[in-house]
XYZ file of C-alpha atoms in Angstrom:
584
model
C 3.298 48.889 -22.942
C 6.078 47.735 -20.612
C 9.156 50.280 -19.731
C 11.488 49.189 -22.684
C 8.560 49.759 -25.202
C 7.973 52.748 -23.912
C 11.268 54.446 -23.437
C 12.133 53.547 -26.753
C 8.982 55.710 -27.785
C 9.785 58.503 -25.279
C 13.526 58.595 -26.130
C 13.166 57.938 -29.908
C 10.537 61.048 -30.115
C 13.014 63.333 -28.113
C 15.964 62.339 -30.392
C 13.709 63.142 -33.310
C 12.676 66.379 -31.861
C 16.474 67.473 -31.281
C 17.796 66.151 -34.704
C 14.862 68.373 -36.431
C 15.958 71.413 -34.466
C 19.391 70.976 -35.489
C 18.496 70.838 -38.845
C 16.018 73.856 -39.344
C 18.588 75.645 -37.078
C 22.120 74.961 -38.950
C 24.591 77.138 -38.860
C 25.544 78.919 -42.085
C 28.599 80.592 -41.037
C 31.259 80.775 -38.508
C 29.369 83.503 -36.064
C 26.343 81.283 -35.913
C 28.498 77.873 -35.617
C 30.205 79.484 -32.312
C 27.759 81.974 -30.606
C 24.494 81.619 -32.739
C 25.080 84.620 -34.257
C 24.919 86.295 -30.898
C 21.100 86.720 -30.919
C 19.621 84.659 -28.659
C 16.935 85.830 -26.372
C 17.807 85.906 -22.709
C 15.279 83.507 -21.793
C 16.155 81.212 -24.192
C 19.902 81.538 -23.383
C 19.006 80.689 -19.498
C 17.076 77.732 -20.463
C 19.867 76.458 -22.957
C 22.470 77.491 -20.335
C 20.701 75.371 -17.235
C 20.746 72.040 -19.840
C 24.526 72.683 -20.726
C 25.333 73.360 -17.172
C 23.019 70.344 -15.562
C 24.690 67.538 -16.638
C 24.683 63.580 -16.410
C 26.489 64.395 -12.830
C 23.535 66.621 -12.152
C 20.697 64.539 -13.125
C 21.936 60.880 -12.611
C 24.910 61.227 -10.460
C 24.427 63.905 -7.719
C 21.403 62.626 -5.764
C 23.362 59.134 -6.610
C 26.368 60.251 -4.340
C 24.623 62.012 -1.869
C 22.574 58.866 -1.188
C 25.585 56.989 -0.282
C 27.483 59.529 1.553
C 24.985 61.750 2.927
C 25.980 65.132 3.981
C 29.503 64.960 2.248
C 27.608 65.072 -0.921
C 26.903 68.654 0.130
C 29.893 69.794 -1.283
C 28.498 69.291 -4.989
C 25.559 70.928 -4.351
C 27.143 74.024 -2.513
C 30.155 74.188 -5.196
C 28.101 73.811 -8.078
C 25.380 76.269 -7.526
C 27.862 78.637 -5.632
C 30.057 78.775 -8.481
C 27.142 79.571 -11.242
C 26.813 82.529 -9.034
C 30.458 83.533 -8.931
C 30.365 83.357 -12.906
C 27.503 85.137 -13.350
C 28.357 87.899 -11.581
C 31.996 87.961 -11.614
C 33.251 86.821 -14.961
C 30.244 86.644 -17.507
C 28.921 90.021 -18.155
C 32.809 91.411 -18.855
C 33.786 88.481 -20.873
C 30.762 89.164 -22.931
C 31.597 92.856 -23.367
C 35.085 91.604 -24.872
C 32.978 89.817 -27.413
C 35.013 87.106 -28.961
C 34.185 83.339 -29.674
C 35.960 81.036 -26.831
C 38.143 81.274 -23.766
C 41.354 80.861 -25.629
C 40.370 83.934 -27.927
C 39.869 86.083 -24.717
C 43.462 84.708 -23.451
C 45.238 85.232 -26.783
C 43.983 88.916 -26.998
C 44.233 89.914 -23.590
C 47.621 88.270 -23.068
C 48.810 89.487 -26.625
C 50.743 85.927 -27.174
C 49.832 83.033 -29.539
C 51.982 81.187 -27.009
C 49.138 81.573 -24.335
C 46.551 80.985 -26.930
C 47.934 77.727 -27.326
C 48.336 77.013 -23.602
C 44.723 77.966 -23.252
C 43.594 75.609 -25.987
C 45.452 72.692 -24.417
C 43.791 73.778 -21.051
C 40.323 73.639 -22.732
C 41.301 70.024 -24.143
C 42.116 68.847 -20.690
C 38.830 69.958 -19.215
C 36.925 69.176 -21.888
C 37.675 65.589 -22.653
C 37.533 65.006 -18.843
C 34.237 66.480 -18.653
C 32.528 64.965 -21.690
C 33.864 61.409 -20.596
C 31.315 61.581 -17.781
C 28.568 62.704 -20.177
C 28.933 59.655 -22.372
C 29.076 57.268 -19.677
C 25.784 58.666 -18.296
C 24.785 57.823 -21.591
C 26.016 54.134 -21.835
C 24.432 53.572 -18.343
C 20.862 54.829 -19.673
C 21.107 52.732 -22.743
C 22.151 49.651 -20.991
C 19.354 49.354 -18.386
C 16.198 50.878 -20.468
C 17.210 49.821 -24.009
C 18.829 46.570 -22.908
C 21.889 47.134 -24.824
C 25.648 46.987 -23.918
C 27.077 50.173 -22.429
C 29.467 50.367 -25.312
C 26.400 50.033 -27.826
C 24.612 52.700 -25.909
C 27.792 55.215 -26.125
C 27.922 54.779 -29.947
C 24.369 55.608 -30.521
C 24.797 58.828 -28.159
C 27.719 59.744 -30.225
C 25.713 59.423 -33.391
C 23.189 61.893 -32.108
C 25.019 64.593 -30.920
C 27.099 64.318 -34.141
C 24.162 65.368 -35.980
C 22.887 68.375 -34.019
C 26.454 69.382 -32.951
C 28.215 69.171 -35.956
C 25.293 70.727 -38.706
C 23.678 72.833 -36.171
C 26.840 74.369 -34.147
C 25.847 76.601 -31.454
C 22.709 77.691 -32.981
C 21.529 74.481 -33.481
C 22.689 73.369 -29.759
C 21.352 76.619 -28.385
C 17.554 75.622 -29.374
C 18.193 72.156 -28.972
C 19.506 72.478 -25.167
C 15.939 74.398 -24.481
C 14.086 71.300 -25.378
C 16.526 69.162 -23.436
C 15.817 71.079 -20.391
C 12.383 70.798 -20.564
C 12.642 67.026 -21.042
C 15.381 66.881 -18.374
C 13.726 69.015 -15.642
C 10.069 67.459 -16.043
C 11.715 63.904 -16.022
C 13.784 64.954 -12.719
C 10.529 66.355 -10.881
C 7.653 63.897 -11.703
C 9.051 60.808 -10.152
C 10.451 63.223 -7.181
C 6.979 64.580 -6.610
C 5.404 60.934 -6.982
C 7.699 59.332 -4.545
C 7.544 62.463 -1.907
C 3.977 61.936 -1.822
C 4.165 58.240 -1.387
C 6.800 58.497 1.479
C 5.863 61.703 3.346
C 2.254 62.624 1.742
C 3.829 66.232 0.837
C 3.960 66.581 -3.179
C 6.711 69.310 -2.950
C 9.868 67.158 -2.735
C 11.846 69.962 -0.974
C 9.537 69.962 1.816
C 8.895 66.282 1.736
C 12.563 65.760 2.614
C 12.057 67.729 6.001
C 8.460 65.930 6.980
C 7.630 62.871 8.563
C 6.957 59.678 6.921
C 3.507 58.803 5.608
C 3.338 55.563 7.342
C 2.111 56.780 10.734
C 5.007 55.948 12.869
C 5.695 60.303 12.765
C 9.157 59.672 12.349
C 11.389 62.057 10.313
C 12.674 60.765 7.206
C 16.151 62.003 7.823
C 15.857 60.347 11.336
C 15.026 57.105 9.805
C 17.681 57.502 7.231
C 20.196 58.321 10.210
C 19.092 54.798 12.042
C 19.094 52.813 9.062
C 22.564 53.964 8.034
C 23.763 53.370 11.509
C 21.970 49.635 11.735
C 23.681 48.431 8.726
C 27.338 49.838 9.923
C 27.507 52.971 7.777
C 27.915 56.584 8.972
C 25.051 58.400 10.191
C 23.360 59.708 7.041
C 23.408 63.435 8.232
C 27.024 63.333 9.571
C 30.204 63.812 7.480
C 33.022 61.434 7.410
C 35.378 63.894 5.453
C 37.973 66.051 7.373
C 36.864 69.945 7.073
C 39.829 70.829 4.972
C 39.001 68.264 2.148
C 35.076 69.465 2.252
C 36.437 73.137 2.174
C 38.806 72.250 -0.811
C 36.245 70.226 -2.623
C 33.584 72.835 -2.464
C 36.137 75.676 -3.465
C 37.383 73.607 -6.708
C 34.060 72.940 -7.920
C 32.996 76.633 -7.381
C 35.905 78.236 -8.781
C 36.399 75.372 -11.466
C 32.452 76.273 -12.479
C 33.533 79.891 -13.028
C 36.387 78.816 -15.332
C 34.278 76.153 -17.673
C 34.602 77.006 -21.230
C 31.474 75.532 -22.137
C 29.641 77.622 -19.687
C 31.514 80.846 -20.532
C 30.516 80.818 -23.916
C 26.951 80.689 -23.399
C 27.018 84.372 -22.195
C 28.955 85.075 -26.044
C 25.468 84.243 -27.809
C 22.975 87.076 -26.434
C 23.105 90.221 -27.959
C 23.925 92.573 -25.347
C 25.988 93.040 -21.842
C 22.776 93.378 -19.755
C 21.231 90.305 -21.741
C 24.099 88.435 -20.177
C 23.181 89.114 -16.715
C 19.706 88.473 -17.471
C 20.055 85.061 -18.871
C 22.159 84.204 -15.967
C 19.593 84.903 -13.617
C 16.918 82.766 -15.523
C 19.544 80.092 -15.498
C 20.001 80.242 -11.633
C 16.076 79.592 -11.587
C 16.153 77.070 -13.680
C 18.839 75.177 -12.274
C 17.478 75.812 -8.786
C 14.605 73.709 -9.504
C 16.387 70.522 -9.784
C 19.404 71.538 -7.112
C 16.656 71.773 -4.565
C 15.154 68.775 -5.164
C 18.173 66.589 -5.666
C 18.937 65.897 -1.673
C 15.321 64.804 -1.301
C 15.570 62.613 -4.011
C 18.742 61.289 -2.504
C 17.145 60.235 0.657
C 13.909 58.609 -1.103
C 16.400 56.691 -2.988
C 18.584 55.312 0.066
C 15.322 54.650 2.290
C 13.786 52.883 -0.698
C 16.754 50.761 -1.491
C 17.511 49.581 1.894
C 14.065 48.650 2.668
C 13.813 46.767 -0.341
C 17.163 44.894 -0.676
C 18.095 44.310 3.073
C 17.884 41.116 4.263
C 15.520 39.991 0.981
C 15.429 36.686 -0.353
C 17.008 36.625 -3.600
C 14.192 34.740 -5.418
C 11.539 37.171 -3.923
C 13.277 40.360 -5.032
C 11.385 42.770 -7.665
C 12.095 42.809 -11.151
C 14.046 45.749 -10.802
C 17.187 44.196 -9.275
C 17.444 41.197 -11.766
C 17.062 44.206 -14.650
C 19.624 46.106 -13.127
C 21.867 42.969 -12.474
C 21.912 42.232 -16.133
C 23.702 46.039 -16.474
C 26.412 44.872 -14.268
C 25.630 48.025 -12.095
C 24.412 45.673 -9.382
C 25.954 42.535 -8.197
C 25.196 40.134 -5.732
C 27.156 37.041 -4.140
C 25.568 34.860 -1.393
C 28.696 34.806 1.107
C 27.106 32.997 4.056
C 24.778 30.876 1.646
C 21.505 31.871 3.405
C 20.204 33.075 0.322
C 19.357 36.391 1.470
C 21.024 39.453 0.360
C 23.027 41.006 3.186
C 23.659 44.529 2.764
C 26.071 46.229 4.857
C 29.010 48.631 5.114
C 32.066 48.027 3.265
C 32.942 46.586 -0.150
C 31.665 43.436 -1.214
C 34.518 42.991 -3.773
C 38.015 44.120 -3.959
C 37.159 46.434 -7.071
C 34.124 46.807 -9.149
C 32.845 43.286 -9.924
C 34.337 41.533 -13.177
C 31.763 38.945 -14.254
C 32.021 35.208 -15.211
C 29.420 33.864 -17.517
C 26.331 32.333 -15.798
C 24.665 32.618 -12.167
C 25.079 30.560 -9.098
C 22.137 28.335 -7.930
C 20.382 31.142 -6.046
C 20.581 33.954 -8.964
C 23.614 35.427 -7.779
C 25.996 36.778 -10.336
C 29.382 34.728 -10.772
C 32.467 37.538 -10.154
C 36.095 36.960 -10.699
C 37.155 39.410 -8.133
C 38.498 38.431 -4.765
C 35.374 38.592 -2.035
C 36.194 40.851 0.757
C 35.909 39.221 4.243
C 33.339 41.719 5.442
C 29.750 40.748 5.475
C 28.448 43.241 2.771
C 27.049 40.691 -0.052
C 25.892 43.543 -2.485
C 27.784 45.711 -4.835
C 25.645 48.859 -6.236
C 27.130 51.385 -8.734
C 25.937 54.588 -7.192
C 25.240 56.297 -10.813
C 22.280 54.246 -11.086
C 20.361 55.498 -8.005
C 18.237 58.057 -9.623
C 17.360 56.060 -12.957
C 16.381 53.101 -10.643
C 14.318 55.141 -7.865
C 10.729 54.923 -9.624
C 11.366 51.303 -10.196
C 12.173 50.544 -6.632
C 9.347 52.864 -5.625
C 6.429 51.237 -7.795
C 5.667 53.694 -10.267
C 3.849 53.639 -13.469
C 6.113 52.507 -16.591
C 5.729 55.686 -18.143
C 7.346 57.601 -15.475
C 10.289 55.177 -15.433
C 10.930 55.856 -19.313
C 10.228 59.072 -18.782
C 13.288 59.302 -16.314
C 15.468 57.636 -18.841
C 14.729 60.314 -21.641
C 15.702 62.634 -19.049
C 18.897 61.007 -18.294
C 19.921 61.109 -21.904
C 18.792 64.634 -22.547
C 20.823 65.726 -19.559
C 24.163 64.027 -20.882
C 23.568 65.122 -24.239
C 23.091 68.562 -23.857
C 26.324 69.045 -21.943
C 28.377 66.722 -24.160
C 27.021 68.875 -27.118
C 28.182 72.057 -25.474
C 31.815 70.635 -24.691
C 32.167 69.103 -28.117
C 31.562 72.455 -29.580
C 34.028 74.173 -27.329
C 36.561 71.452 -28.008
C 36.148 72.155 -31.884
C 36.170 75.795 -31.759
C 39.297 75.890 -29.881
C 40.914 73.892 -32.612
C 39.332 75.439 -35.430
C 39.181 79.092 -34.590
C 41.895 79.548 -31.974
C 44.400 76.943 -33.075
C 44.056 76.861 -36.936
C 42.669 80.150 -38.014
C 44.394 82.052 -35.353
C 47.844 80.660 -35.634
C 48.197 77.851 -38.385
C 46.414 79.093 -41.169
C 45.608 82.410 -40.762
C 44.310 83.240 -44.122
C 41.918 80.594 -44.399
C 38.054 81.767 -45.658
C 35.320 81.445 -43.287
C 33.629 78.687 -45.384
C 37.348 76.782 -44.921
C 36.889 77.148 -41.015
C 33.586 76.238 -40.764
C 34.781 73.038 -42.569
C 37.379 72.823 -39.683
C 34.963 73.548 -36.858
C 32.517 70.523 -38.331
C 35.471 68.196 -38.762
C 37.021 68.730 -35.479
C 33.646 68.210 -33.707
C 33.352 64.912 -35.439
C 36.781 64.042 -34.429
C 36.038 65.086 -30.755
C 32.840 62.939 -30.389
C 35.112 59.565 -31.416
C 37.291 60.657 -28.632
C 34.652 61.253 -26.408
C 32.877 58.172 -26.951
C 36.537 56.084 -26.043
C 36.370 57.925 -22.810
C 32.686 56.908 -22.147
C 33.429 53.486 -22.789
C 36.692 53.300 -20.657
C 35.814 56.107 -17.910
C 38.269 56.993 -15.316
C 35.614 57.013 -12.548
C 31.842 57.231 -11.893
C 30.341 60.131 -13.469
C 30.304 62.712 -10.901
C 33.965 62.091 -9.893
C 34.732 62.415 -13.446
C 33.119 65.913 -13.428
C 34.802 67.002 -10.466
C 38.341 66.347 -11.549
C 37.288 68.208 -14.940
C 36.023 71.506 -12.467
C 39.387 70.995 -10.648
C 41.434 71.158 -13.861
C 39.484 74.284 -14.681
C 39.772 75.849 -11.497
C 43.610 75.200 -11.651
C 43.951 76.836 -15.281
C 41.367 79.407 -16.346
C 39.886 80.950 -13.186
C 42.826 82.972 -12.153
C 43.858 83.798 -15.627
C 40.318 85.107 -16.492
C 40.048 86.801 -13.433
C 43.207 88.601 -13.399
C 42.756 89.477 -17.391
C 39.773 91.242 -16.314
C 40.915 93.047 -12.994
C 44.792 93.376 -13.095
C 46.162 95.533 -15.970
C 49.599 94.537 -14.381
C 49.048 91.157 -15.690
C 51.412 90.067 -18.525
C 51.673 87.030 -20.801
C 54.714 85.797 -19.480
C 52.914 85.726 -15.553
C 49.545 84.232 -17.504
C 51.352 81.487 -19.257
C 53.571 80.722 -16.359
C 50.306 80.073 -13.979
C 48.456 78.287 -16.548
C 51.308 75.591 -17.031
C 52.016 75.534 -13.203
C 48.054 74.858 -12.092
C 47.263 72.421 -14.762
C 50.523 70.300 -14.566
C 50.356 69.861 -10.930
C 46.632 69.534 -10.507
C 46.868 66.892 -13.705
C 49.529 65.079 -11.886
C 48.408 64.849 -8.751
C 44.859 63.340 -9.889
C 46.843 61.009 -12.410
C 48.976 59.648 -9.586
C 46.343 58.889 -6.897
C 44.000 57.838 -9.421
C 45.788 55.723 -11.890
C 49.553 55.217 -11.148
C 49.096 54.128 -7.546
C 45.494 54.224 -6.519
C 46.274 52.067 -3.736
C 47.720 55.005 -2.148
C 44.369 57.410 -2.789
C 43.467 57.620 0.932
C 43.714 60.748 3.287
C 46.916 59.314 4.942
C 48.911 59.847 1.914
C 47.081 63.153 0.387
C 49.023 66.328 0.616
C 47.572 67.879 3.756
C 44.551 65.649 3.579
C 43.010 67.121 0.628
C 41.427 64.691 -2.161
C 41.936 64.660 -5.850
C 38.448 65.906 -6.481
C 39.664 69.044 -4.491
C 43.576 69.638 -5.649
C 41.958 71.883 -8.031
C 41.607 74.357 -5.518
C 45.478 74.223 -4.438
C 46.343 74.283 -7.884
C 44.425 77.466 -8.373
C 46.642 79.026 -5.316
C 49.772 78.049 -6.787
C 48.629 79.268 -10.356
C 47.937 83.118 -8.858
C 51.288 82.851 -6.819
C 53.513 81.860 -9.740
C 51.548 84.039 -12.437
C 51.894 87.320 -10.085
C 55.578 86.356 -9.151
C 56.602 86.313 -12.770
C 54.568 89.187 -14.045
C 56.519 91.482 -11.351
C 59.546 90.023 -12.776
C 58.855 90.874 -16.342
C 57.729 93.703 -18.349
C 54.418 95.383 -17.774
C 51.832 94.818 -20.355
C 51.377 97.430 -23.632
C 49.406 100.672 -22.781
C 46.847 99.564 -25.278
C 46.064 96.276 -23.357
C 45.923 98.188 -20.016
C 43.412 100.448 -21.640
C 41.529 97.382 -23.055
C 41.227 96.260 -19.448
C 39.905 99.567 -18.471
C 37.477 99.339 -21.229
C 36.384 95.745 -20.092
C 35.245 96.786 -16.963
C 33.529 100.433 -17.462
C 29.995 100.328 -18.614
C 29.233 101.423 -22.157
C 27.007 104.629 -21.071
C 30.068 105.777 -18.998
């Protein structure tokens, strides 16, 4: 069978399994819809947390961005993994002991204020919708290439599948669906990595192949080869970074701290029976996450070497089928600037922005674009989000491996999208409607509102997937910055500071969110031409500005809390109780 047929089979079977699990695990009350009834085992929760955590950014885009920026891409590895450790050890057990449904639930009760709860809901919506845009974009990319449909059509199909198991199953259905999705995504990521590692280095373990010599008899190390290829093409050496130290620090910190403030990850620790189970499930999740994260740098290096060796100075008519297949998705584009009928791949942008295609092709098959061509010698545009998905094709792996990767990419995107959509729906139905607007609604009515909110959230998410504000990892980085600037300080001080009051928490959240969102919106949407280190505050990029927003949050919240009345004694006792082990 060809790649498209196998992809239909793999994707169709996996989707059928997801929907079947959701139907079998359908939530019958709000407790099951919000936190799966609090009865998920640590092992299952650890696997579900890993799937929830490893989104399209981890599966599709992280290795892709490392392929293109080399050492600078390590900020994603360090920030995301380090942040999960921070969340697991510093926040998760205490929030589980608090025993609520959502992060706004914690904020509203800890800070004894409906206003604080509403501000927290707004923060949830900002963070979650920004994050889910990247997931739906990933869904569209996979569908557009492997099922040969438009990205828009792919997003619609993804919306439909998520609708079934998120709206019907709630957290109960999502949890067990995510267990299946983790198995699919990790298998899909590691199988081609093992194959390619053996082909390129002779070592079946990608993590070790990353530091091995090439299997071509040259006795040259993989990274040395990649460094030389990068320099020859005018790029910075792969193992050297071009980002400033301060920007690397701030991006890493924003990703790490943002992780600890992500509401869709935090809520996973509410689904286990006991506080100790929260710690155990966090340990399981770290192991499951490490399997992918330690292999990602190797996959990135393999993909980069194979890409350069395949396309650089290649005669277009003789390029392999994978190149032309990806051209049809508009995620690769070539224009023959020097009319030599060969693909010239060098540093610099081929076009002034992403390619905007006109119908038809040139005589040599080049894509016709409306954009102005840049004056450098680079003739090739490559969307970095395709590197992991195209890697098996570039390496000439069997069709079933290519189809498996497509199924894995969809599993990664849909698992996180479902978790985010559930957080959005619970924030609206439970924290906004049940707690503030309609306080007397029944459990059945609340469940109806939760499902209706999830359905509306899916529609909005689909829109952002069709019109994303950037590539997947970049969009997700913005979400982490917003989470770092808004949620992390208020949660941390809510657990460890008895003096922090509602006035301080509200002022801090508003300050952090407003500053970070404004900075990102200005440089990415209002004035993108100014998006350079020369114009950034202190040399901090929009991806890292969440760290500064977090600092502003801490400063403002502490100043305001010191100038206003202390929390009531029952709130201070609550803070003490959260931190004291039950047996004490």
